[in-house]
XYZ file of C-alpha atoms in Angstrom:
627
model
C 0.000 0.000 0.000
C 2.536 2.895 -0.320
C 0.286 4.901 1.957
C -2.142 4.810 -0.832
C -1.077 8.546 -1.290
C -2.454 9.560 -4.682
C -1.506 11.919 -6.671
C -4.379 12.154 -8.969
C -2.189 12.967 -12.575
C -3.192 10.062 -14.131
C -3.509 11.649 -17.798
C -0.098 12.199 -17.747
C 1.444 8.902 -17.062
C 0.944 5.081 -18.808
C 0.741 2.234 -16.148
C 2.421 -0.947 -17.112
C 0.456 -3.716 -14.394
C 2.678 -6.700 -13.961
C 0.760 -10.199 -12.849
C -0.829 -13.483 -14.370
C -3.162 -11.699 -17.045
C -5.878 -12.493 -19.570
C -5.335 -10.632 -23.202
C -6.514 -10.800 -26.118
C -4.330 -11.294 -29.062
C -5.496 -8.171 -30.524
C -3.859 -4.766 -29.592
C -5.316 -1.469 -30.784
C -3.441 1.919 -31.473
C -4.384 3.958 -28.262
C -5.047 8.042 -28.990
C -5.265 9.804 -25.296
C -8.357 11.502 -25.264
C -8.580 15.120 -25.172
C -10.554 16.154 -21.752
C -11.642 19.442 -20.596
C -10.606 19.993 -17.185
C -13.148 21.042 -14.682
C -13.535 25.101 -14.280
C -14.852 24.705 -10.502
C -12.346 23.905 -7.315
C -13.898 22.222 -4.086
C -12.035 23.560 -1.389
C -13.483 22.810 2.428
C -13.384 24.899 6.048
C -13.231 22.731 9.034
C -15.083 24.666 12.001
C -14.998 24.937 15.486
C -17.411 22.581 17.920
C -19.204 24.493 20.150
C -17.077 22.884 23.366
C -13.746 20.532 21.967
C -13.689 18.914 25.676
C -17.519 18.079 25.714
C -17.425 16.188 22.256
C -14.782 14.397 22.994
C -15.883 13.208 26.552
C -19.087 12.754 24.730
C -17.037 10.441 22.180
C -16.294 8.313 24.788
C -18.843 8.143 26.744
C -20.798 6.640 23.888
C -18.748 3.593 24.452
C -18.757 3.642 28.496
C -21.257 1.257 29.473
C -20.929 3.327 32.667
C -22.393 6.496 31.429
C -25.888 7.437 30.915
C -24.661 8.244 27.308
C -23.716 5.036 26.691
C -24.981 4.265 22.988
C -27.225 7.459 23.035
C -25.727 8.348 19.360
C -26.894 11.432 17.745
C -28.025 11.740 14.363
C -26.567 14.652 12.327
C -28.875 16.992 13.055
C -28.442 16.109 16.399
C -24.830 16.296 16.470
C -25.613 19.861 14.793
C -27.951 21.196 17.347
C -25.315 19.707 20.686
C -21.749 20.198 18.703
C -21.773 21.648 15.682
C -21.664 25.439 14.268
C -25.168 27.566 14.813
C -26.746 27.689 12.248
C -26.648 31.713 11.868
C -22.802 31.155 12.147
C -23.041 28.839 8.896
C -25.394 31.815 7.502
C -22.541 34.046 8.216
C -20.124 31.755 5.846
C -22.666 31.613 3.239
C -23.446 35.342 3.043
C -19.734 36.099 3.087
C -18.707 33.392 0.137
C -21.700 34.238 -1.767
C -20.133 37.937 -2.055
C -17.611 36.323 -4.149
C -19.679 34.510 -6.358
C -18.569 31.004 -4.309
C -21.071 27.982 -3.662
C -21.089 27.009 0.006
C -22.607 23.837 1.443
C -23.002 22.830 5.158
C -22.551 19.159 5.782
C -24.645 17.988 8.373
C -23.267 18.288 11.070
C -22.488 21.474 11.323
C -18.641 20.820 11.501
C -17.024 21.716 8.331
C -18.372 23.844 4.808
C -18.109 22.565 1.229
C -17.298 25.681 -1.152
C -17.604 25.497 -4.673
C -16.003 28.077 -7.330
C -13.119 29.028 -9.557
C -9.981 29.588 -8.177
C -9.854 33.190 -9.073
C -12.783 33.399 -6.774
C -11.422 31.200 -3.924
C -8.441 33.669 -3.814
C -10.250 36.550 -3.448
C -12.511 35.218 -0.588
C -9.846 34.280 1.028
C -7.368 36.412 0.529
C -4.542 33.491 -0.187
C -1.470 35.005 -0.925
C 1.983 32.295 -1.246
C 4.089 32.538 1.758
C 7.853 31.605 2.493
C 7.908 28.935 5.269
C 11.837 27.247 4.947
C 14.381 27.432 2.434
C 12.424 25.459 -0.004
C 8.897 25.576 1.276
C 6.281 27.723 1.159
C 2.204 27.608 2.113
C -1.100 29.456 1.446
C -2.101 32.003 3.833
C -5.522 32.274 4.176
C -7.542 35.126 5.966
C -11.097 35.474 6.544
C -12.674 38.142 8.340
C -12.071 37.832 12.377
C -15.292 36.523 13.595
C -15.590 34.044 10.689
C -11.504 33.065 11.196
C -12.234 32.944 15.297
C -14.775 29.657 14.238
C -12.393 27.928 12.010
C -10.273 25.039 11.977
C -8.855 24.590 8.821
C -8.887 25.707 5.492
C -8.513 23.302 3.360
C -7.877 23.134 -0.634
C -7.291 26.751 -0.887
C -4.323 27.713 -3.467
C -2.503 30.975 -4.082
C -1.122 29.137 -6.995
C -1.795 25.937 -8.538
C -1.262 22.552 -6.048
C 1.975 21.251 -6.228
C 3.042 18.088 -5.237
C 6.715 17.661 -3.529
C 8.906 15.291 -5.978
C 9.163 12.412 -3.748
C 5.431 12.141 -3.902
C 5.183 11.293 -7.295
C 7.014 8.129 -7.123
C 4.571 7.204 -3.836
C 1.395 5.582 -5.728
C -1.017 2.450 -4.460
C 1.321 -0.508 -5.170
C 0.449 -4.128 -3.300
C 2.578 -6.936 -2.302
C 2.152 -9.450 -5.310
C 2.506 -13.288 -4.769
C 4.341 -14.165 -7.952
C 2.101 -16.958 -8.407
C -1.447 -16.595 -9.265
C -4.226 -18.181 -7.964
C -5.837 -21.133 -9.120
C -9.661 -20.072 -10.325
C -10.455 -23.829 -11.621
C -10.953 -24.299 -7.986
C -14.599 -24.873 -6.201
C -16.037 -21.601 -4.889
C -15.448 -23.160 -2.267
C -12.401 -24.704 -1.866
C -11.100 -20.886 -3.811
C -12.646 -18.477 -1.356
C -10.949 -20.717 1.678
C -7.519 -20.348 -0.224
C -7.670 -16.684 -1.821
C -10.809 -15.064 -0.571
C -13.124 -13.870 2.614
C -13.275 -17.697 4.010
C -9.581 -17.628 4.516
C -9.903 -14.860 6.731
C -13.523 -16.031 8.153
C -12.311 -19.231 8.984
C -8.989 -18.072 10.573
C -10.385 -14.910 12.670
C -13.738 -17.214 13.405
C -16.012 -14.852 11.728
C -17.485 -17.963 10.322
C -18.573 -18.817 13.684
C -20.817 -15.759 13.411
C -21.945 -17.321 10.126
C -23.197 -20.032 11.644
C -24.911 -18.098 14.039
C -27.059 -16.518 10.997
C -25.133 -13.196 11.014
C -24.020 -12.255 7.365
C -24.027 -8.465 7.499
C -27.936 -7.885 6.671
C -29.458 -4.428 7.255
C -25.695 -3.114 7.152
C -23.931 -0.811 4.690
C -20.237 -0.609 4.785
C -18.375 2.833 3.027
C -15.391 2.980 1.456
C -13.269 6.071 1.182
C -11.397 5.190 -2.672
C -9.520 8.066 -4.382
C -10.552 6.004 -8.091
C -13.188 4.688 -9.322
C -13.727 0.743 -10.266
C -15.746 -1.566 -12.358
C -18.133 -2.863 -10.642
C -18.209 -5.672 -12.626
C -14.929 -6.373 -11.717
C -16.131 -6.914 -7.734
C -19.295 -9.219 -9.271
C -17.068 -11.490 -11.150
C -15.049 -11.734 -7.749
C -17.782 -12.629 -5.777
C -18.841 -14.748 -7.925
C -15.465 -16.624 -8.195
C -15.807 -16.725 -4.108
C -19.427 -17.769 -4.372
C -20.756 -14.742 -2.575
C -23.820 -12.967 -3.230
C -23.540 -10.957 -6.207
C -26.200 -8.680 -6.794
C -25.315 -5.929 -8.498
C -27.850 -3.545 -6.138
C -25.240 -4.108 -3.115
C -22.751 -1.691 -4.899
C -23.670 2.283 -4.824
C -20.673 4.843 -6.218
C -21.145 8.214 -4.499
C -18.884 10.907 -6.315
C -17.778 13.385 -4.059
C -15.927 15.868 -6.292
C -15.812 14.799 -10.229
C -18.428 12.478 -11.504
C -19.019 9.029 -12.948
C -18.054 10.837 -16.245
C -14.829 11.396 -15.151
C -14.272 8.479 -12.751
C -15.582 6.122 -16.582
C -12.791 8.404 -18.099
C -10.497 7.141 -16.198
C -11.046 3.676 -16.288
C -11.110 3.988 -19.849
C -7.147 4.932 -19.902
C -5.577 1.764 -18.507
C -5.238 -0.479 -15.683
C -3.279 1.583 -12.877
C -2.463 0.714 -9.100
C -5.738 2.851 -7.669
C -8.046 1.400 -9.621
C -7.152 -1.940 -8.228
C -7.038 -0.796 -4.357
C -10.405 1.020 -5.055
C -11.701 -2.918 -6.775
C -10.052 -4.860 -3.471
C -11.653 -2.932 -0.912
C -14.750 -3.266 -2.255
C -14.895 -6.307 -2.802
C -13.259 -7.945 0.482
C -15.303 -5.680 2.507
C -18.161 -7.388 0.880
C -17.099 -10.807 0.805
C -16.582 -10.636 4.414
C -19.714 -9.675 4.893
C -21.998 -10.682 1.761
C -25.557 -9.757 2.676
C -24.274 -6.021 3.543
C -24.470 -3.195 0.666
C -21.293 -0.905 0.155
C -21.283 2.686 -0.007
C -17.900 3.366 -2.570
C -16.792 7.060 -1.577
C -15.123 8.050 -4.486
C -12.975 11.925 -4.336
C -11.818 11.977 -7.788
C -10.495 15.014 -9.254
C -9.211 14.789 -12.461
C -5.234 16.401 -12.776
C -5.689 17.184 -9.013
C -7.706 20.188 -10.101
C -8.844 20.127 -6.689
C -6.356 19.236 -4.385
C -5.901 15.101 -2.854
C -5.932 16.538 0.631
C -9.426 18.066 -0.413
C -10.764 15.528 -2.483
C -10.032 12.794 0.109
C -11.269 15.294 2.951
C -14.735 15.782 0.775
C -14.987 12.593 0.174
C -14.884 11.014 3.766
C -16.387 14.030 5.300
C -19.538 13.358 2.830
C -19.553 9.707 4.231
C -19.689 10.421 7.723
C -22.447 13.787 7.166
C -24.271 10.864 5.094
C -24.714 8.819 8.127
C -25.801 6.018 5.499
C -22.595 3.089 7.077
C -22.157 2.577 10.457
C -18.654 0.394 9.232
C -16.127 2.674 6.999
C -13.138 1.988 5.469
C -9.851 3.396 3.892
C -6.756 2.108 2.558
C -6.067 5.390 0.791
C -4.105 8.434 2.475
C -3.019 12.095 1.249
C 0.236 12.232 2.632
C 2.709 10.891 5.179
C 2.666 12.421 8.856
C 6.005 14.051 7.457
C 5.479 18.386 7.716
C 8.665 18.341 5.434
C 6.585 16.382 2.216
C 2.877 18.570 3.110
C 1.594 19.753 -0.420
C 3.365 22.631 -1.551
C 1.449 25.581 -1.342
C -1.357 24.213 1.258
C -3.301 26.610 3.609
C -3.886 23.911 5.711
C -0.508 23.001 7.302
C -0.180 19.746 8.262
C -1.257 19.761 11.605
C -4.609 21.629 10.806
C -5.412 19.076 8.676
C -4.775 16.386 11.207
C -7.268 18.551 13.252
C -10.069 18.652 10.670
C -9.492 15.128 10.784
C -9.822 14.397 14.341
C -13.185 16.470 14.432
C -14.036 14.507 11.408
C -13.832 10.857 13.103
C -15.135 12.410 16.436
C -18.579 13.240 14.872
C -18.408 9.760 12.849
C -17.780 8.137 16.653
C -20.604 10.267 18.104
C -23.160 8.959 15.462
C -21.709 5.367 16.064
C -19.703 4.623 12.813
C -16.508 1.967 13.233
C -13.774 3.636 11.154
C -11.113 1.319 9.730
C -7.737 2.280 8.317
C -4.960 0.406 6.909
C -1.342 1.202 8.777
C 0.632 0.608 5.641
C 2.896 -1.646 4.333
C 6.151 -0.662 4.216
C 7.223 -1.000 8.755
C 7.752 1.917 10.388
C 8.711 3.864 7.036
C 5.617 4.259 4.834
C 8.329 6.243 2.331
C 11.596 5.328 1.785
C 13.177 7.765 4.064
C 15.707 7.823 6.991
C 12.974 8.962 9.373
C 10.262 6.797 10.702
C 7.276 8.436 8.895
C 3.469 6.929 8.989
C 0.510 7.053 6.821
C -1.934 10.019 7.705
C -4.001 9.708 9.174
C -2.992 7.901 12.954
C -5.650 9.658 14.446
C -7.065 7.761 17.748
C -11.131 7.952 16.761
C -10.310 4.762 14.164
C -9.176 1.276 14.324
C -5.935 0.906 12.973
C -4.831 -2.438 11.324
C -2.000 -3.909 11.256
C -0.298 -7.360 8.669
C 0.615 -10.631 10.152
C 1.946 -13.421 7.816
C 0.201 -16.795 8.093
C 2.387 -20.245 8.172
C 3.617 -21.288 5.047
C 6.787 -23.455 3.849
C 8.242 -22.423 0.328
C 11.296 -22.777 -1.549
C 12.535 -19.249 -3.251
C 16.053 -18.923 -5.042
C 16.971 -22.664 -4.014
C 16.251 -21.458 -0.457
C 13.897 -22.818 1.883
C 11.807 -20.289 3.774
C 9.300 -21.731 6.570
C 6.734 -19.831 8.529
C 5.587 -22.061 11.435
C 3.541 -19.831 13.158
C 1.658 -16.285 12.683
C 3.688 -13.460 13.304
C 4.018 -9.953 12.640
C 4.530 -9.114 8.754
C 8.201 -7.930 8.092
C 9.508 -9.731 5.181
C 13.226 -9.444 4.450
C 14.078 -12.778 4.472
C 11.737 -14.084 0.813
C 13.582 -11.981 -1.553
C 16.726 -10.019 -0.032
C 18.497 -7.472 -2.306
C 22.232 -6.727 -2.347
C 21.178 -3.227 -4.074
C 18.708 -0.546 -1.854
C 14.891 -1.765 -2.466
C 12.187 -1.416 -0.184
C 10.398 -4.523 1.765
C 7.217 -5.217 3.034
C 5.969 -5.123 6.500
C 2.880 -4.183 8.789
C 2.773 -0.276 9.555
C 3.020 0.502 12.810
C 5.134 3.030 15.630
C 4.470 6.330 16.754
C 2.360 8.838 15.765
C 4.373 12.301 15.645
C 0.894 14.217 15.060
C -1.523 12.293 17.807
C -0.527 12.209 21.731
C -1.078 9.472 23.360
C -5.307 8.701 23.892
C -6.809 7.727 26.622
C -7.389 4.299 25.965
C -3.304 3.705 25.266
C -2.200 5.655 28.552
C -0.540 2.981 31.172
C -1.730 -0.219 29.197
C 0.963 -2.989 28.844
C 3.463 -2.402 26.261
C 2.348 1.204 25.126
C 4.731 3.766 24.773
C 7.870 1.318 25.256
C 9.116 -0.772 22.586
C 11.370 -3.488 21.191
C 13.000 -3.707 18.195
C 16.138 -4.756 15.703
C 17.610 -2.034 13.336
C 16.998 -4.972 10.238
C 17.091 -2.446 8.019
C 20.525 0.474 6.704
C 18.562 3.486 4.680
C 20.545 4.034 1.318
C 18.809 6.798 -0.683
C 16.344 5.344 -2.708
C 15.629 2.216 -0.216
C 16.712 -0.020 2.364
C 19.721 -2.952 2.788
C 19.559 -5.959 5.294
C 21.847 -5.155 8.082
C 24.271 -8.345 7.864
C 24.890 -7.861 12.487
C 21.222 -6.282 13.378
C 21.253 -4.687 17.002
C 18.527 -5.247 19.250
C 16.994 -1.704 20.533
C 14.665 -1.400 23.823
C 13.380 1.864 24.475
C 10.647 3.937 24.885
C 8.424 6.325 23.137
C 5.279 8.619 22.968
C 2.325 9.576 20.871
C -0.314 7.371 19.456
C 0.607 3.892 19.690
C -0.029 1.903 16.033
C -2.021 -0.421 14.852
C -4.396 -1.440 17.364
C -5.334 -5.114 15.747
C -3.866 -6.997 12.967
C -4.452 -10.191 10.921
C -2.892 -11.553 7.500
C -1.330 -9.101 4.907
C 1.523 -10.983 3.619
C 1.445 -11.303 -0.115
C 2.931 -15.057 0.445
C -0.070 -16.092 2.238
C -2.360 -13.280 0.553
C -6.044 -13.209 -1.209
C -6.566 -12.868 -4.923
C -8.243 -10.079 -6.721
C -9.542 -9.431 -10.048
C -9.695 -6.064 -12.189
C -10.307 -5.904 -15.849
C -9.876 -3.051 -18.047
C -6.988 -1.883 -20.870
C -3.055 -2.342 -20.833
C -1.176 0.455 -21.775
C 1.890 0.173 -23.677
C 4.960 2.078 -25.792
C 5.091 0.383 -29.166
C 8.449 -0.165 -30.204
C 8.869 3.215 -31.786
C 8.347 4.715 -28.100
C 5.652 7.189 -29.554
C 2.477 5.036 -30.422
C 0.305 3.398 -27.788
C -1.242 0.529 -27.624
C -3.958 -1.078 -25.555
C -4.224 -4.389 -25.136
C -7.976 -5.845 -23.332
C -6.847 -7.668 -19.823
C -8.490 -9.635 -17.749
C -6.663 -10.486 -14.762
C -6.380 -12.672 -11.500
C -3.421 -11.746 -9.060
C -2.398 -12.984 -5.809
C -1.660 -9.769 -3.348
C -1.065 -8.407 -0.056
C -1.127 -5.700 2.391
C -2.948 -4.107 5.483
C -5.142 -2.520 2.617
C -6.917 -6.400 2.468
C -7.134 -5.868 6.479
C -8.802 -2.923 6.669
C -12.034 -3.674 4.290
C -12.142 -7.185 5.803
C -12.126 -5.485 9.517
C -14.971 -3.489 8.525
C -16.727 -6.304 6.821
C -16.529 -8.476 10.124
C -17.877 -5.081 11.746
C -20.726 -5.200 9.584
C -21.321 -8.859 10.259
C -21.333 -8.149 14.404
C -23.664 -4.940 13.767
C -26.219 -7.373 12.374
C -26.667 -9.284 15.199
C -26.805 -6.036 17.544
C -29.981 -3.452 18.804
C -27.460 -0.684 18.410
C -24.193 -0.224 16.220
C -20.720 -0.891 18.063
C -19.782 2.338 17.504
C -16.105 3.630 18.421
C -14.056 0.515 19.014
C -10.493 1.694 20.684
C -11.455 2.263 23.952
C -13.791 -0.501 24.065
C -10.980 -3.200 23.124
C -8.454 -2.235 25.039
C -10.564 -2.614 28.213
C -11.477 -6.534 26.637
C -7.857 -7.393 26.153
C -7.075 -6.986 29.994
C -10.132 -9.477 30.712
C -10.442 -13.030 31.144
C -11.351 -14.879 27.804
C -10.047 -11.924 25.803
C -10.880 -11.802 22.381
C -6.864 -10.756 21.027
C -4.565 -13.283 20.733
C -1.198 -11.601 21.513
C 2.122 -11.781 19.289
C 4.208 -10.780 21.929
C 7.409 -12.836 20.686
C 10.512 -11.415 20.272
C 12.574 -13.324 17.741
C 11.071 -14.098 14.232
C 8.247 -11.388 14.646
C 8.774 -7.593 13.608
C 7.327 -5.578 10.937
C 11.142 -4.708 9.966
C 11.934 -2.766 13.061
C 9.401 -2.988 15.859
C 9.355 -6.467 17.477
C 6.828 -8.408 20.343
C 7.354 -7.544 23.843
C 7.285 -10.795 25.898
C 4.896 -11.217 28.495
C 3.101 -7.418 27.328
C -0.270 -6.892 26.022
C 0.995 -4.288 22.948
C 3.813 -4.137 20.689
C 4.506 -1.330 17.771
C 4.187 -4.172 15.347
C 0.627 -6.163 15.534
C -1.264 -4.055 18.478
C -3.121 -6.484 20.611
C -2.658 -8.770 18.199
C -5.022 -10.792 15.872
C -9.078 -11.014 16.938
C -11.473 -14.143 17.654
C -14.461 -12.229 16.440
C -16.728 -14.648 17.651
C -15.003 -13.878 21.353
C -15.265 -9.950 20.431
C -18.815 -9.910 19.605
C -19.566 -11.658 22.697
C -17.735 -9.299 24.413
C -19.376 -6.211 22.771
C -22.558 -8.627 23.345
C -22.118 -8.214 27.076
C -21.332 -4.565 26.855
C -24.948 -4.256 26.219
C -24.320 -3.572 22.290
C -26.243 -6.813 22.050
């Protein structure tokens, strides 16, 4: 998952997708189409709650089974009326845009304002003008007038010039982990779905014991925050292959910024790495649960006329406003926690957009939505830098998951690699390079943007850590320390993941996408498209994520009232008797490339609490009175 960061410049690049492929014989002289880009910029304004203490107690007490708010969620008119803006302050907003011609939308919720209009317009309203911040950056200052500014949080997707992305960015698209052998489809739908698909994980993280119980995910709707669009054929022929309900009703694409015009545009110009991530999380999140309908989220803006960090804003801020899923899901991100690669030219700086954020998953908590997030795939470094850097967002309203790799015995190179029991996902041992290259391995550290919450403070193995320096940064990537020290230490700010469960490409799921190959003839001018249909083998915490939410959706239809806001609920369960985590707490032969288990505590950097029984989980959240 490279952080899933997209950089939505797709008309400018051809994407060559490696894998076991279907094609037809016939290849056809590709013209790129001409497009006109859209006139209009979404741009957003994150604003105040009426009392930041109060919604966040009320956050939690949601989840206390102590409290008298205890699963008392609001709607979002609700949430409005006890949290969010007046509604003569959002008239305020509205007046004052309109002055410059600008289209301004309230979500519900009163927490945050779409605005619509050119980007001459945007300017003027908010007075942007390019500022110097270092040597080589340099941001969008924004001003409003003082008792509009004294409500805000953010502004975000604002531009004094056009958005910039920093160079390292552009080499940081939605790759997966790929098993270089494909899987088998002449296999039962049976016998395939417990090998590649949502049985494999059912079976293993006894969600199929919820099966059993009649629990499938009916009445539920799962969203999915995807920065592309998808064929939604593609997902059918998958659950087909897995023998999962495949009506085509269960799918609904909601475009947040660009429409289906575009997003069929874009699917029209070759296979590339987001289309795919937007296809998987789709369709595991439905697999997992197959009588549950999914919401797809997509924020496409084609050439990034509106920014990623406000497309991917619009888009999840939509889904939570919507109030249609109480189970969403991501395994795309803007940006790395990293201030130093921030878009160029933002007006929100990175840490007021990690505070839009944070408001953002508050009112989805308060309303009693599960958010899921993948924590990346690459350890501790989600880019190839020196510094630990994670994928945004860590914030502490979500569930954060984590990779394991399953058992599995192979023989690579003439070398024989065996797996004997699950374990944190940190491969450099398949496929070792003598040059820099990066490797594969379960997100997971510190946050440097997100203190410590509640729910982590003085819990067993949080904030101290254990780990082996596996990896020597050479620009460009990593090489396999040949005498790895051991480090113990310890450290602050949001602990990540919380959970985990299998993301290793070696013991991975399949997928399917279908859609054109582009290619350089051999004059390096023309290009061709060639028709593919293909079945791949993959990994990643961006399978975990969907399939998280999926189980979610499958213990929400057994309940009276949604689950709600996980964290602090499963932190309290892993202390118990009979708790629902199983803990990968080893220290050799168990590290996601840096962090290892801590032996004999509850939390490492590299899994969380480790892997879930959800059949022991929903009894827990059963007994919570959830059930």
């Amino acid at each position: 998952m490279r952080g899933k960061r997209l950089v939505v410049g797709i008309l400018s690049g051809i994407f060559v997708i490696a894998g076991s492929v279907s094609t037809s014989a016939k290849s056809n002289t590709y013209t790129m189409p001409k497009v006109s880009l859209s006139k209009t910029v979404v741009a957003n304004i994150a604003l105040k709650p009426q009392s930041s203490s109060q919604l966040t107690d009320y956050v939690y007490d949601t989840v206390d089974p102590s409290s008298p708010n205890y699963h008392q969620y609001l709607t979002p008119g609700e949430f409005a009326s006890q949290f969010g803006r007046p509604t003569t302050d959002i008239n305020d907003f509205k007046s004052y845009l309109g002055k410059y011609h600008l289209k301004a939308s309230v979500y519900p919720g009163n927490l945050a304002i779409k605005v619509v209009g050119t980007r001459k317009n945007l300017i003027r309203a908010f007075n942007a003008k390019q500022v110097k911040v270092s040597k080589k950056d340099y941001r969008t200052k924004v001003k409003l007038p003082a008792k509009l500014s004294a409500q805000t949080v953010s502004v975000i997707g604002v531009y004094a010039t056009k958005p910039k992305s920093k160079k390292t960015s552009l080499a940081v698209t939605p790759s997966l982990p790929q098993n270089p052998t494909p899987p088998n489809t002449d296999l039962s739908k049976t016998s395939f779905a417990k090998k590649y698909g949502a049985l494999k994980f059912a079976d293993h993280y006894q969600v199929s014991d919820l099966y059993k119980q009649g629990l499938t995910g009916q009445g539920q709707r799962i969203g999915i925050i995807a920065m592309d669009d998808f064929n939604a054929k593609d997902v059918l022929k998958y659950w087909q292959q897995t023998g999962v309900n495949a009506d085509p009703s269960r799918i609904n694409k909601i475009y947040s910024i660009d429409g289906a015009k575009t997003g069929h545009l874009i699917l029209s110009m070759g296979l590339n790495p987001a289309q795919i991530e937007s296809t998987l999380d789709v369709n595991q999140s439905g697999a997992v649960a197959p009588d549950a309908k999914i919401d797809a989220y997509i924020g496409l803006s084609l050439k990034n006329v509106t920014s990623t960090t406000s497309s991917y804003y619009t888009a999840f801020m939509q889904a939570v406003s919507d109030d249609r899923d109480k189970q969403i899901s991501t395994s795309f991100s803007p940006n790395t926690e990293l201030a130093s690669q921030w878009e160029q030219g933002a007006s929100a700086s990175l840490g007021e957009y990690n505070d839009a954020f944070n408001l953002l998953l508050e009112q989805a908590a308060v309303q009693g939505i599960s958010v899921f997030r993948a924590s990346g795939d690459y350890g501790p470094r989600e880019l190839a830098l020196k510094q630990f850097n994670h994928v945004f967002s860590t914030s502490p309203y979500q569930v954060i998951t984590g990779g394991t790799t399953l058992p599995y015995t192979r023989i690579t190179d003439g070398r024989l690699i065996t797996i004997d029991k699950e374990r944190a996902w940190g491969d450099t041992y398949s496929n070792p390079q003598t040059k820099p290259a990066n490797y594969g391995g379960s997100g997971g550290g510190f946050s440097i943007l997100n203190p410590t919450p509640r729910y982590q403070q003085g819990f067993s193995g949080v904030n101290t850590f254990r780990a082996i320096d596996l990896l020597k940064y050479k620009r460009g990537g990593f090489l396999v320390n040949k005498d790895p020290q051991i480090i113990i230490g310890k450290g602050s700010g949001r602990n990540v993941p919380d959970v985990s469960a299998n993301a290793d490409s070696y013991t991975g799921y399949a997928t399917y996408v279908s859609g054109q190959d582009l290619a350089y003839a051999k004059d390096g001018k023309t290009v061709i498209s060639v028709p593919v249909k293909q079945w791949t083998v993959n990994g990643g915490t961006s399978f975990v994520s969907p399939q998280m939410a999926g189980a979610n959706a499958v213990m929400n239809s057994g309940t009276t009232s949604p689950i709600g806001f996980w964290n602090p609920q499963i932190y309290q369960f892993a202390v118990q008797a009979d708790s629902p985590f199983t803990v990968l707490d080893d220290a050799d032969n168990n590290n996601n490339l840096y962090y290892t288990g801590q032996p004999g505590k509850l939390y490492n950097q590299a899994t969380g609490l480790g892997t879930v029984n959800f059949a022991k989980l929903y009894t827990k959240f059963s007994s919570e009175g959830a059930h």
